[in-house]
Coordinates of C-alpha atoms and ligand atoms in Angstrom, one line a residue:
M13 CA 19.0 -56.7 6.2
S14 CA 15.8 -58.3 5.1
E15 CA 14.2 -57.7 1.7
P16 CA 11.3 -55.2 1.8
P17 CA 8.0 -57.1 1.4
R18 CA 7.2 -57.1 -2.3
Q19 CA 3.6 -58.2 -2.1
P20 CA 1.9 -54.9 -0.9
A21 CA 4.1 -52.7 -3.2
A22 CA 3.0 -54.8 -6.2
S23 CA -0.7 -54.7 -5.4
A24 CA -0.5 -50.9 -4.6
S25 CA 0.9 -50.3 -8.1
A26 CA -1.7 -52.5 -9.6
V27 CA -4.4 -50.4 -7.9
S28 CA -2.9 -47.2 -9.1
Q29 CA -2.7 -48.6 -12.6
A30 CA -6.3 -49.5 -12.5
I31 CA -7.2 -46.0 -11.4
E32 CA -5.0 -44.4 -14.1
G33 CA -6.6 -46.8 -16.6
A34 CA -10.1 -45.7 -15.6
R35 CA -9.1 -42.1 -15.8
S36 CA -7.5 -42.3 -19.2
T37 CA -10.6 -43.8 -20.8
Q38 CA -12.5 -40.9 -19.5
D39 CA -9.9 -38.4 -20.4
A40 CA -9.7 -39.7 -23.9
H41 CA -13.2 -38.4 -24.5
P42 CA -13.3 -35.0 -23.0
Y43 CA -15.2 -33.5 -25.9
G44 CA -18.9 -34.2 -26.8
L45 CA -20.0 -34.2 -30.4
L46 CA -23.5 -34.0 -31.7
I47 CA -24.3 -35.1 -35.2
V48 CA -27.7 -34.3 -36.7
D49 CA -28.7 -35.8 -40.1
D50 CA -31.9 -37.3 -41.4
E51 CA -30.0 -40.1 -43.1
E52 CA -29.2 -42.8 -40.7
A53 CA -26.4 -44.2 -42.9
I54 CA -24.5 -40.9 -42.7
L55 CA -24.9 -40.8 -38.9
E56 CA -23.5 -44.2 -38.7
S57 CA -20.5 -43.6 -40.8
L58 CA -19.7 -40.3 -39.0
E59 CA -20.0 -42.0 -35.7
L60 CA -17.6 -44.7 -36.9
T61 CA -15.1 -42.1 -37.9
L62 CA -15.3 -40.1 -34.7
A63 CA -16.5 -42.3 -31.8
E64 CA -13.0 -43.6 -31.0
D65 CA -11.9 -40.1 -30.0
Y66 CA -15.0 -38.4 -28.8
R67 CA -18.3 -38.9 -27.0
V68 CA -20.6 -38.9 -30.0
F69 CA -24.4 -38.2 -29.8
T70 CA -26.6 -38.5 -32.8
A71 CA -30.1 -37.3 -33.8
T72 CA -32.1 -37.7 -37.0
N73 CA -33.8 -34.3 -36.7
G74 CA -33.4 -30.8 -35.4
P75 CA -35.7 -30.9 -32.3
D76 CA -34.2 -34.2 -31.1
G77 CA -30.7 -32.7 -31.6
L78 CA -31.6 -29.6 -29.5
E79 CA -32.8 -31.8 -26.7
I80 CA -29.4 -33.6 -26.6
L81 CA -27.7 -30.2 -26.8
E82 CA -29.6 -29.1 -23.7
R83 CA -28.9 -32.3 -21.8
E84 CA -25.4 -33.2 -22.6
E85 CA -22.1 -31.3 -22.6
I86 CA -21.6 -30.7 -26.3
N87 CA -18.6 -28.9 -27.7
L88 CA -19.1 -29.3 -31.4
V89 CA -22.1 -30.0 -33.6
I90 CA -22.2 -31.3 -37.2
V91 CA -25.5 -30.8 -38.9
D92 CA -26.7 -31.7 -42.4
Q93 CA -27.8 -28.7 -44.3
V94 CA -30.9 -30.1 -45.9
M95 CA -33.4 -31.8 -43.5
P96 CA -37.2 -32.1 -43.7
E97 CA -38.3 -30.6 -40.3
M98 CA -35.7 -28.0 -39.5
S99 CA -32.9 -26.9 -41.9
G100 CA -29.3 -27.0 -40.9
V101 CA -29.1 -23.2 -40.8
E102 CA -32.2 -23.0 -38.6
F103 CA -30.8 -25.6 -36.3
L104 CA -27.5 -23.6 -36.0
E105 CA -29.4 -20.4 -35.2
E106 CA -30.9 -22.3 -32.3
V107 CA -27.5 -23.6 -31.2
I108 CA -26.2 -20.0 -31.2
A109 CA -29.1 -18.9 -29.1
R110 CA -28.7 -21.7 -26.5
K111 CA -25.0 -22.5 -26.4
P112 CA -23.1 -19.8 -28.4
E113 CA -19.7 -21.2 -27.5
T114 CA -20.4 -24.5 -29.3
I115 CA -18.4 -25.0 -32.5
R116 CA -20.7 -25.5 -35.5
M117 CA -20.0 -27.5 -38.7
M118 CA -22.2 -28.1 -41.6
L119 CA -22.5 -31.1 -43.9
T120 CA -23.4 -30.3 -47.4
G121 CA -24.3 -32.6 -50.3
Y122 CA -24.0 -30.2 -53.1
A123 CA -22.2 -26.9 -53.4
D124 CA -24.8 -24.3 -52.4
V125 CA -21.9 -21.9 -52.3
H126 CA -24.0 -18.8 -51.6
S127 CA -25.7 -19.8 -48.4
I128 CA -22.6 -21.5 -47.1
V129 CA -20.3 -18.6 -47.7
R130 CA -22.8 -16.3 -46.0
A131 CA -23.1 -18.6 -43.1
I132 CA -19.3 -18.7 -42.7
N133 CA -19.1 -15.0 -43.0
D134 CA -21.8 -14.4 -40.4
G135 CA -19.8 -16.6 -38.1
R136 CA -22.6 -19.1 -37.9
I137 CA -20.5 -22.0 -38.9
Y138 CA -16.9 -22.8 -38.4
R139 CA -16.6 -24.7 -41.6
Y140 CA -18.5 -27.0 -43.9
I141 CA -17.8 -30.6 -44.8
Q142 CA -18.5 -31.7 -48.3
K143 CA -20.1 -35.1 -48.9
P144 CA -18.5 -37.5 -49.5
W145 CA -15.8 -36.8 -47.0
E146 CA -12.4 -38.3 -46.5
P147 CA -12.5 -39.8 -42.9
D148 CA -8.9 -38.8 -42.1
E149 CA -9.5 -35.3 -43.2
L150 CA -12.6 -35.0 -41.2
R151 CA -10.8 -36.3 -38.1
V152 CA -8.2 -33.5 -38.6
D153 CA -10.8 -30.9 -39.1
V154 CA -12.7 -31.8 -36.0
K155 CA -9.5 -32.0 -34.0
R156 CA -8.4 -28.5 -35.1
A157 CA -11.8 -27.0 -34.4
L158 CA -11.7 -28.4 -30.9
E159 CA -8.2 -27.0 -30.3
T160 CA -9.5 -23.6 -31.2
Y161 CA -12.5 -24.1 -28.9
H162 CA -10.2 -25.1 -26.1
L163 CA -8.0 -22.0 -26.6
T164 CA -11.0 -19.7 -26.8
A165 CA -12.4 -21.1 -23.6
E166 CA -9.1 -20.8 -21.9
N167 CA -8.8 -17.2 -23.1
A168 CA -12.2 -16.4 -21.8
Q169 CA -11.3 -18.0 -18.5
L170 CA -8.1 -16.1 -18.3
G171 CA -9.9 -12.9 -19.2
A172 CA -12.4 -13.5 -16.4
A173 CA -9.7 -14.3 -13.9
L174 CA -7.8 -11.1 -14.9
A175 CA -10.9 -9.0 -14.6
A176 CA -11.6 -10.5 -11.2
A177 CA -7.9 -9.9 -10.1
N178 CA -8.2 -6.3 -11.3
E179 CA -11.4 -5.9 -9.4
R180 CA -9.7 -7.3 -6.3
L181 CA -6.7 -5.0 -6.8
R182 CA -9.0 -2.0 -7.1
A183 CA -10.8 -2.8 -3.9
E184 CA -7.4 -3.5 -2.2
N185 CA -6.1 -0.1 -3.4
L186 CA -9.1 1.7 -2.1
Y187 CA -8.7 -0.2 1.2
L188 CA -5.0 0.7 1.4
R189 CA -5.7 4.3 0.6
R190 CA -8.3 4.4 3.4
E191 CA -5.9 2.7 5.7
V192 CA -3.2 5.2 5.0
Q193 CA -5.6 8.1 5.4
R194 CA -6.6 6.6 8.8
Q195 CA -3.0 6.0 9.8
Y196 CA -2.1 9.6 9.2
A197 CA -5.2 11.2 10.6
F198 CA -4.8 14.0 13.0
D199 CA -6.0 12.0 15.9
Q200 CA -3.0 9.6 15.5
I201 CA -0.7 12.5 16.5
L202 CA -0.7 12.7 20.3
G203 CA -0.2 15.8 22.3
E204 CA -2.2 17.4 25.1
S205 CA 0.4 20.0 25.9
P206 CA -0.5 23.6 25.0
S207 CA 2.4 23.8 22.6
M208 CA 1.1 20.7 20.6
Q209 CA -2.5 22.0 20.8
R210 CA -1.3 25.2 19.1
V211 CA 0.4 23.0 16.4
F212 CA -2.9 21.1 15.8
D213 CA -4.8 24.4 15.4
V214 CA -2.4 25.6 12.7
M215 CA -2.4 22.2 11.0
E216 CA -6.2 22.2 10.8
K217 CA -6.4 25.6 9.3
V218 CA -3.7 25.0 6.8
A219 CA -4.7 21.5 5.7
E220 CA -7.7 22.9 3.7
T221 CA -5.5 25.3 1.8
D222 CA -2.7 25.0 -0.8
A223 CA -0.3 27.0 1.3
T224 CA 3.4 26.0 1.5
V225 CA 4.3 25.0 5.0
L226 CA 7.7 24.9 6.6
I227 CA 7.9 22.4 9.4
G228 CA 10.7 22.8 11.9
G229 CA 11.8 20.8 14.9
E230 CA 14.5 18.6 16.2
T231 CA 15.0 15.1 15.0
G232 CA 12.2 12.8 16.0
T233 CA 9.7 15.5 16.9
G234 CA 7.2 14.3 14.3
K235 CA 7.8 16.5 11.2
D236 CA 7.2 13.6 8.8
L237 CA 4.0 12.7 10.7
V238 CA 2.7 16.2 10.6
A239 CA 3.4 16.6 6.8
R240 CA 1.5 13.5 6.0
A241 CA -1.4 14.4 8.3
I242 CA -1.7 17.8 6.5
H243 CA -1.8 16.1 3.1
Y244 CA -4.3 13.4 4.1
A245 CA -6.6 15.9 5.8
G246 CA -6.8 18.2 2.8
P247 CA -8.5 18.3 -0.6
R248 CA -5.5 16.6 -2.2
K249 CA -5.8 13.4 -0.2
E250 CA -6.9 11.2 -3.1
R251 CA -3.8 12.2 -5.0
R252 CA -0.2 11.3 -4.3
F253 CA 2.0 12.3 -1.4
V254 CA 5.6 11.9 -2.3
A255 CA 8.5 12.5 0.0
Q256 CA 12.1 13.2 -0.8
N257 CA 15.0 13.6 1.6
C258 CA 17.0 16.4 0.1
G259 CA 20.0 15.6 2.2
A260 CA 20.3 12.1 1.0
L261 CA 21.5 12.6 -2.6
P262 CA 24.2 14.5 -4.4
D263 CA 23.0 17.5 -6.3
T264 CA 22.6 16.1 -9.8
L265 CA 20.9 12.9 -8.6
L266 CA 18.5 15.0 -6.5
E267 CA 17.7 17.2 -9.4
S268 CA 16.9 14.2 -11.6
E269 CA 14.8 12.7 -8.8
L270 CA 12.8 15.8 -8.4
F271 CA 12.5 17.2 -11.9
G272 CA 13.2 14.1 -14.0
H273 CA 15.6 13.8 -16.9
K274 CA 15.8 13.3 -20.6
R275 CA 17.5 10.3 -22.1
G276 CA 21.2 10.9 -22.3
A277 CA 21.2 13.9 -19.9
F278 CA 24.0 12.3 -18.1
T279 CA 25.9 9.0 -18.1
G280 CA 23.5 6.3 -17.1
A281 CA 20.4 8.2 -18.1
H282 CA 19.3 5.4 -20.6
A283 CA 15.7 6.6 -20.9
D284 CA 13.5 9.6 -20.1
K285 CA 12.4 9.6 -16.5
K286 CA 9.6 11.5 -14.8
G287 CA 10.5 13.4 -11.7
L288 CA 8.7 13.4 -8.3
F289 CA 7.1 16.8 -9.1
E290 CA 5.4 15.3 -12.1
L291 CA 4.4 12.2 -10.2
A292 CA 2.9 14.4 -7.4
D293 CA 1.0 16.5 -9.9
G294 CA -2.3 17.3 -8.2
G295 CA -1.0 16.1 -4.9
T296 CA 1.7 17.0 -2.4
I297 CA 5.5 16.8 -2.4
F298 CA 7.3 16.7 0.9
L299 CA 10.8 18.1 0.8
D300 CA 12.5 16.8 3.9
E301 CA 15.8 18.3 5.1
I302 CA 15.4 21.2 2.8
G303 CA 18.2 23.0 4.7
E304 CA 20.7 20.6 3.1
T305 CA 20.1 21.7 -0.5
E306 CA 22.9 23.3 -2.6
P307 CA 22.5 26.8 -4.0
G308 CA 21.8 25.6 -7.6
M309 CA 18.9 23.4 -6.3
Q310 CA 17.6 26.3 -4.2
V311 CA 17.2 28.3 -7.4
R312 CA 15.3 25.5 -9.1
L313 CA 13.0 25.1 -6.2
L314 CA 12.4 28.8 -6.1
R315 CA 11.2 28.6 -9.7
V316 CA 8.7 25.9 -8.9
L317 CA 7.4 27.9 -6.0
Q318 CA 7.1 31.1 -8.0
D319 CA 5.8 29.8 -11.4
G320 CA 4.9 26.2 -10.8
E321 CA 7.4 25.3 -13.5
I322 CA 9.9 22.5 -13.7
R323 CA 12.5 21.6 -16.3
P324 CA 13.7 18.0 -16.6
L325 CA 17.5 17.6 -16.6
G326 CA 18.8 17.8 -20.2
S327 CA 15.5 19.3 -21.5
S328 CA 15.1 22.7 -23.0
E329 CA 11.3 22.8 -22.2
T330 CA 9.6 23.7 -19.0
R331 CA 6.4 22.0 -17.7
K332 CA 3.7 23.3 -15.5
V333 CA 2.9 21.3 -12.4
D334 CA 0.2 21.7 -9.7
V335 CA 1.9 20.5 -6.6
R336 CA 1.6 21.5 -3.0
I337 CA 4.9 21.9 -1.3
L338 CA 5.6 20.9 2.3
A339 CA 9.1 21.2 3.6
A340 CA 10.9 20.2 6.8
T341 CA 14.2 21.0 8.4
N342 CA 15.8 20.3 11.7
R343 CA 18.2 23.2 11.1
D344 CA 17.8 26.8 12.1
L345 CA 17.0 28.1 8.6
R346 CA 17.0 31.7 9.6
A347 CA 20.5 31.3 10.8
A348 CA 21.4 29.6 7.5
V349 CA 20.0 32.6 5.7
E350 CA 22.0 35.0 7.8
S351 CA 25.2 33.1 7.1
Q352 CA 24.2 33.0 3.4
R353 CA 24.0 29.3 3.2
F354 CA 20.3 29.4 2.3
R355 CA 18.6 31.8 -0.1
E356 CA 16.5 34.4 1.6
D357 CA 13.9 34.5 -1.1
L358 CA 13.4 30.8 -1.0
Y359 CA 13.2 30.9 2.8
Y360 CA 10.3 33.4 2.6
R361 CA 8.5 31.4 -0.1
L362 CA 8.7 28.3 2.0
R363 CA 7.6 29.7 5.4
V364 CA 4.3 31.0 4.2
V365 CA 3.1 29.0 7.2
E366 CA 5.5 27.9 9.8
I367 CA 5.0 25.0 12.2
E368 CA 7.7 24.5 14.8
L369 CA 7.4 21.2 16.7
P370 CA 8.5 21.6 20.3
P371 CA 11.1 19.2 21.6
L372 CA 9.7 16.5 23.9
R373 CA 11.6 17.8 26.9
E374 CA 9.6 21.0 26.7
R375 CA 6.3 19.2 26.8
R376 CA 6.9 16.5 29.3
E377 CA 3.2 16.3 30.1
D378 CA 2.9 14.5 26.8
V379 CA 5.2 11.7 27.8
P380 CA 2.8 9.5 29.7
A381 CA 0.2 9.4 26.9
L382 CA 2.9 8.8 24.3
A383 CA 4.5 6.1 26.4
H384 CA 1.2 4.3 26.8
H385 CA 0.4 4.6 23.1
F386 CA 3.8 3.1 22.1
L387 CA 3.3 0.4 24.8
D388 CA 0.0 -0.6 23.1
V389 CA 1.6 -0.7 19.7
A390 CA 4.5 -2.8 21.0
N391 CA 2.2 -5.1 22.9
D392 CA 0.2 -5.7 19.7
K393 CA 3.3 -6.2 17.6
M394 CA 5.0 -8.7 20.0
N395 CA 1.9 -10.3 21.3
R396 CA 2.5 -9.2 24.9
Q397 CA 0.0 -8.1 27.6
I398 CA 2.1 -5.6 29.6
Q399 CA -0.4 -3.4 31.5
G400 CA 1.6 -0.2 32.1
F401 CA 4.6 1.4 33.9
T402 CA 5.5 1.4 37.6
N403 CA 5.6 4.9 39.1
A404 CA 9.4 4.9 39.2
A405 CA 9.5 3.9 35.5
M406 CA 7.1 6.7 34.5
D407 CA 9.2 9.2 36.6
L408 CA 12.3 8.1 34.7
L409 CA 10.5 8.6 31.4
T410 CA 9.2 12.0 32.3
A411 CA 12.6 13.1 33.6
C412 CA 14.5 12.1 30.5
P413 CA 15.6 15.0 28.3
W414 CA 14.9 12.9 25.1
S415 CA 17.5 14.3 22.8
G416 CA 16.0 12.0 20.1
N417 CA 12.5 13.1 21.0
V418 CA 9.4 11.0 20.3
R419 CA 11.3 8.6 18.1
E420 CA 13.7 7.9 20.9
L421 CA 10.8 7.3 23.3
E422 CA 9.2 5.0 20.8
N423 CA 12.4 3.0 20.4
E424 CA 13.0 2.8 24.1
I425 CA 9.6 1.4 24.8
E426 CA 9.7 -1.1 22.0
R427 CA 13.1 -2.3 23.2
A428 CA 11.8 -2.6 26.8
V429 CA 8.8 -4.6 25.7
A430 CA 10.9 -6.9 23.6
L431 CA 13.3 -7.6 26.5
A432 CA 10.8 -7.6 29.4
G433 CA 9.0 -10.8 28.4
D434 CA 5.9 -11.7 30.4
V435 CA 5.8 -9.0 33.1
E436 CA 2.8 -7.0 34.2
M437 CA 4.4 -3.6 34.5
L438 CA 7.6 -2.1 33.0
G439 CA 10.0 -1.0 35.7
P440 CA 12.8 1.5 35.5
D441 CA 15.4 -1.3 35.3
M442 CA 14.0 -2.4 32.0
F443 CA 15.1 0.7 30.1
S444 CA 18.4 1.1 28.5
E445 CA 21.7 2.1 30.1
H446 CA 21.8 5.1 27.7
L447 CA 18.4 6.4 28.9
R448 CA 19.4 6.1 32.6
K449 CA 22.6 8.0 31.9
E450 CA 20.8 10.7 30.0
V451 CA 18.5 11.1 33.0
A452 CA 21.4 11.1 35.5
A453 CA 23.2 13.8 33.5
E454 CA 20.0 15.9 33.4
V455 CA 19.5 15.6 37.1
G456 CA 23.2 16.5 37.6
R457 CA 22.7 19.6 35.4
S458 CA 19.6 20.7 37.3
I459 CA 21.4 20.7 40.7
E460 CA 24.1 23.2 39.8
L461 CA 25.1 25.0 43.0
P462 CA 23.0 28.1 43.6
D463 CA 24.7 31.6 43.4
E464 CA 24.4 32.0 47.1
H465 CA 26.9 32.0 50.0
D466 CA 24.4 32.0 52.9
L467 CA 23.6 28.3 53.4
N468 CA 20.0 28.7 54.4
R469 CA 19.2 31.0 51.5
A470 CA 21.1 28.7 49.1
V471 CA 19.0 25.7 50.3
D472 CA 15.9 27.7 49.8
V473 CA 16.9 28.5 46.2
L474 CA 17.5 24.8 45.6
K475 CA 14.2 23.8 47.3
R476 CA 12.3 26.4 45.2
K477 CA 14.0 25.1 42.0
M478 CA 13.2 21.4 42.8
I479 CA 9.6 22.1 43.8
E480 CA 9.0 24.2 40.6
T481 CA 10.4 21.4 38.4
A482 CA 8.5 18.7 40.3
V483 CA 5.2 20.6 40.0
A484 CA 5.7 21.4 36.3
E485 CA 6.7 17.9 35.4
T486 CA 4.2 16.0 37.3
G487 CA 1.4 18.5 36.7
S488 CA 0.0 18.2 40.3
K489 CA 1.0 19.1 43.8
T490 CA 0.1 15.6 45.0
R491 CA 2.4 13.9 42.5
A492 CA 5.1 16.5 43.0
A493 CA 5.0 15.8 46.8
E494 CA 5.2 12.1 46.0
R495 CA 8.2 12.6 43.8
L496 CA 10.0 14.8 46.3
G497 CA 9.3 12.3 49.1
I498 CA 7.4 14.6 51.4
P499 CA 3.7 14.8 52.5
R500 CA 1.5 17.0 50.5
Q501 CA 0.8 19.3 53.5
S502 CA 4.5 19.8 54.0
L503 CA 4.9 20.8 50.4
Q504 CA 2.1 23.3 50.6
K505 CA 3.5 24.8 53.7
M506 CA 7.0 25.0 52.2
M507 CA 5.6 26.6 49.0
K508 CA 3.8 29.2 51.2
R509 CA 7.0 30.0 53.1
L510 CA 9.0 30.3 49.9
E511 CA 6.2 32.6 48.5
M512 CA 5.7 30.3 45.5
D513 CA 2.0 30.6 44.6
Ligands
LIG27 N1 2.9 13.5 18.5 C1 3.2 12.2 18.1 N2 2.3 11.2 18.3 C2 2.5 10.0 18.0 N3 3.6 9.6 17.4 C3 4.6 10.5 17.1 C4 4.4 11.8 17.5 N4 5.5 12.5 17.1 C5 6.3 11.6 16.5 N5 5.8 10.4 16.5 C6 6.4 9.2 16.0 O1 7.8 9.3 16.3 C7 8.6 8.8 15.2 C8 9.4 10.0 14.6 O2 8.6 10.9 13.9 P1 9.0 11.6 12.6 O3 9.6 10.6 11.7 O4 7.8 12.2 12.0 O5 10.1 12.6 13.1 P2 10.9 13.7 12.2 O6 10.7 15.0 12.9 O7 10.5 13.6 10.8 O8 12.4 13.2 12.5 P3 13.7 13.4 11.6 O9 14.1 14.9 11.7 O10 14.7 12.6 12.2 O11 13.3 13.0 10.2 C9 7.6 8.3 14.2 O12 7.5 6.9 14.4 C10 6.3 9.0 14.5 O13 5.2 8.2 14.2
LIG28 MG1 11.6 13.0 9.1

């Protein structure tokens, strides 16, 4: 192994030393001092005391001093009190007017206590220096004054930075709120089917009011989405929307979440805590899976609905809140009332307006638009350029019973996009095994044997059933004929013979 060449290393360090040296002489004099006195001897001696540590400028009269003040970066001025042209106090008034952040010190030959005390009290001077001065003391005084200056400047800077950050946060908040409002706007909920159009009608009417709404529907049908859209379309949109899943917590914890608690209300309650009802004051609370609540909780919810009153856990006082309540359930609440698992009075209070979201399999005509929407979202998210679905793929999607409803469709498409890679169209083979099984089972169910023993009549029953389904699901005779694998004219003839119009 050969020794590393020493020459370049040594010269590099010499260069860096030279640079550091240059910087340190500059850095040693970050502060500029201005001394104004009509006696040259005093100027000289002050300069001698201070020039080693500061950039010192001198002037023998006020006007010259002001000129330097304007031209140079001056952090501290020392001025003689008694001067022929402009007195020390007059000079300092000018300094205050021009560069108010400059630290001001006054030299005084005799103790004119009154004017100096007044000047100090008025904040015009930082302190006075009595002639003759002790050089070391003066150096300490100046150093302290500049430290104060530094801190004040830093404070001001931090204050300004904080104000700017606050302003940014405020703007960001506003932006985010707009974003959320946009994200949950009605037009983000897709559905051309008559059943969804009816849902939109009710939503629109109810959004403007404070009415309690009970949203029903199987899992994944969009209950959450509808609740948020109602809130963000209504007069409470600038206030909070808070959601709580009532099925997710044991009773006591749920009570404390919703109503808050006093310190010591239960083990672990170390401090008072506000509940969601108070946080949502003026806004909306969304009680998801309301069907899962225990009887005790049902009583408490009834009280809020009746009197707008809540009582934090462990507190003896009740509080009024102004909160709009939206609730959702995927259970049959009426059945729960009948079997006495849900209070009837609460049920009626909740379903002032009822919105029932239809399962996706009962509005298959919405599938293509939803599928394309989720494809767009997934394309964006994963930076893909998939154009659409092959006919066979779309047939598969429309035939699926979607037990997980829109959520399942969304996941299925996201998964397909992730796995498909760079294809132009999504084909049926790109969907999950689970989906294909679901479709196969559905098709199996739909060709149950007809209740007919005569073969011809039985075949007619089956034909009628298949044509009905194909027309309903594809929405047009042309597409239905395509799916059934027969020409359109044949379909029309067949429908006529089967008296299907
Ligand atoms: N009509 C629709 N248009 C667009 N997206 C929808 C629609 N319905 C549902 N979604 C989407 O489907 C997913 C499931 O919806 P959501 O969470 O609102 O269902 P949910 O009824 O609350 O389900 P769960 O009962 O499981 O809580 C969400 O990503 C939602 O954005
Ligand atoms: Mg939900």
